[in-house]
Amino acid sequence: MKFSDTSEDAVIDVVEQFDYSTQNEAYNESFVTWRRRIDNPFSFNFTRNRKESVFVEGKGFENKSFSAAEQDCIGRIMNVTGIAMFIWIVVDNLVSRLAVAIFDLLNFDIHTSFFSKAIYGGKTEIITTLILISVLKIWLPTHYLRRKLRMPKRVEFMTTLNHASDMFGAIFMALSVSAISSLPSIYTNRMREVFDYFKSINVDSSVWDQEQFVVYTVFDIIIVTVISELFFRGAVFGALRQFGDYFAIIITSVMSGLLVQDFLEMPAAIMISAVASIGMLRSGSIFTAIFVQAIFKMYRLALVLIDAGSEDSLHLGRNSFILIVFLIGAFGAVMLYLFRRHQEIHRIAEFHSELTMSQRLIAAFKTFPVSAVVCFCILAAALQVIF
């Protein structure tokens, strides 16, 4: 049975009814083209005429289910995402230890334990291994996502700066959020370990006089930041945008928090990831997200350097620095808000669904292997607390 009413009120077309007003025309055209591809299993391109029914033998006349189609598509995308996350944690927790064990057997000056992420040995060997593992654990899952989702580069990576003021707004917010998020955990464990190792080699010499530390610091702030943003704000973010920008922000932010596998660092990772996502969407460029993450890492490095200063002024200097960074960020964000408060700004695409946000999130996180990866990351974080 088919009805001829094809008016706008009668037809549901999720591709056409998506909010495309927040990004530039070139991006939107590529996004629509990717979503319309018939052979694309990761596109939510559901269409239905509200007054059209299909006869199913033994069941009678039925309408295609909008919510079921949405859950199916979320499940397919999250299945791929879960595998990518699994690759990340396998490289970070297993491959890294196996690589060090192999290097140790080959008589390289590097050692570790399967019960700890700490690495000991020669400074050249340690930095080389850290760089290798950092690249592998991010590049491999990123490559997997790109091959599976097959998104056009214009959609996979937002590269057009639509609103420069929103980039500066994200940078100011990154400063404030960095200051707030550092309260439960002053610095990242990995950066603290690397700094302490190089400091212990020669207590009379600055770590900046040691070439390997400089190389690692520059690599971590620039290269690791770029490739990690290609993972979190790349193909998976673009695919999740089909269900609304807020949905993509929440999923990728929680992913970022889980993958650090450390309860103390999770709040900071989630908060700064959310700022990076919002900044990218509002400005239109992934470079905003890269700047946000780089600022966060430089802020944490500055805290490590302050912490290595004289004991007499340690707490005063550190607390003053955190307060100053917060005030600069807050002042800049408030000034931008006051400057634009009379402007009608619409930067985040909303999505109207038959499912609530909580139902969509449950559908996403119960997908296998995402559910297993979540459990593993929480267990790994708990083990860090215990040991």
PDB file of C-alpha atoms in Angstrom, residues 161 163-178 271-296 329-330 332-334 336 340:
ATOM      1  CA  LEU A 161      38.314  28.567   9.455  1.00  0.00           C
ATOM      2  CA  HIS A 163      34.958  32.065  12.494  1.00  0.00           C
ATOM      3  CA  ALA A 164      38.370  33.207  13.771  1.00  0.00           C
ATOM      4  CA  SER A 165      36.884  34.703  16.938  1.00  0.00           C
ATOM      5  CA  ASP A 166      35.649  31.257  17.984  1.00  0.00           C
ATOM      6  CA  MET A 167      39.182  29.920  17.643  1.00  0.00           C
ATOM      7  CA  PHE A 168      40.397  32.546  20.116  1.00  0.00           C
ATOM      8  CA  GLY A 169      37.418  31.772  22.338  1.00  0.00           C
ATOM      9  CA  ALA A 170      38.399  28.091  22.410  1.00  0.00           C
ATOM     10  CA  ILE A 171      41.992  29.020  23.282  1.00  0.00           C
ATOM     11  CA  PHE A 172      40.835  31.163  26.201  1.00  0.00           C
ATOM     12  CA  MET A 173      38.534  28.382  27.375  1.00  0.00           C
ATOM     13  CA  ALA A 174      41.424  25.924  27.094  1.00  0.00           C
ATOM     14  CA  LEU A 175      43.456  28.072  29.498  1.00  0.00           C
ATOM     15  CA  SER A 176      40.652  28.213  32.060  1.00  0.00           C
ATOM     16  CA  VAL A 177      39.786  24.548  31.754  1.00  0.00           C
ATOM     17  CA  SER A 178      43.468  23.568  31.983  1.00  0.00           C
ATOM     18  CA  MET A 271      37.001  18.447  29.730  1.00  0.00           C
ATOM     19  CA  ILE A 272      39.783  19.481  27.349  1.00  0.00           C
ATOM     20  CA  SER A 273      38.458  17.112  24.663  1.00  0.00           C
ATOM     21  CA  ALA A 274      35.026  18.737  24.943  1.00  0.00           C
ATOM     22  CA  VAL A 275      36.587  22.202  24.568  1.00  0.00           C
ATOM     23  CA  ALA A 276      38.564  20.988  21.533  1.00  0.00           C
ATOM     24  CA  SER A 277      35.421  19.562  19.910  1.00  0.00           C
ATOM     25  CA  ILE A 278      33.294  22.643  20.555  1.00  0.00           C
ATOM     26  CA  GLY A 279      36.118  24.907  19.390  1.00  0.00           C
ATOM     27  CA  MET A 280      36.479  22.945  16.153  1.00  0.00           C
ATOM     28  CA  LEU A 281      32.749  23.028  15.440  1.00  0.00           C
ATOM     29  CA  ARG A 282      32.353  26.707  16.251  1.00  0.00           C
ATOM     30  CA  SER A 283      35.430  27.835  14.324  1.00  0.00           C
ATOM     31  CA  GLY A 284      35.115  25.278  11.525  1.00  0.00           C
ATOM     32  CA  SER A 285      38.738  24.118  11.713  1.00  0.00           C
ATOM     33  CA  ILE A 286      40.441  21.112  13.302  1.00  0.00           C
ATOM     34  CA  PHE A 287      43.456  23.372  13.883  1.00  0.00           C
ATOM     35  CA  THR A 288      41.484  24.937  16.732  1.00  0.00           C
ATOM     36  CA  ALA A 289      41.304  21.533  18.431  1.00  0.00           C
ATOM     37  CA  ILE A 290      45.044  21.048  17.857  1.00  0.00           C
ATOM     38  CA  PHE A 291      45.818  24.439  19.445  1.00  0.00           C
ATOM     39  CA  VAL A 292      43.592  23.601  22.436  1.00  0.00           C
ATOM     40  CA  GLN A 293      45.375  20.304  23.088  1.00  0.00           C
ATOM     41  CA  ALA A 294      48.830  21.847  22.562  1.00  0.00           C
ATOM     42  CA  ILE A 295      48.047  24.619  25.061  1.00  0.00           C
ATOM     43  CA  PHE A 296      46.876  22.034  27.576  1.00  0.00           C
ATOM     44  CA  GLY A 329      41.396  32.460  30.118  1.00  0.00           C
ATOM     45  CA  ALA A 330      38.293  33.632  31.965  1.00  0.00           C
ATOM     46  CA  GLY A 332      39.420  36.535  27.435  1.00  0.00           C
ATOM     47  CA  ALA A 333      36.299  34.356  27.257  1.00  0.00           C
ATOM     48  CA  VAL A 334      34.166  36.997  29.018  1.00  0.00           C
ATOM     49  CA  LEU A 336      34.599  37.768  23.631  1.00  0.00           C
ATOM     50  CA  ARG A 340      29.334  39.190  20.592  1.00  0.00           C
TER      51      ARG A 340
END
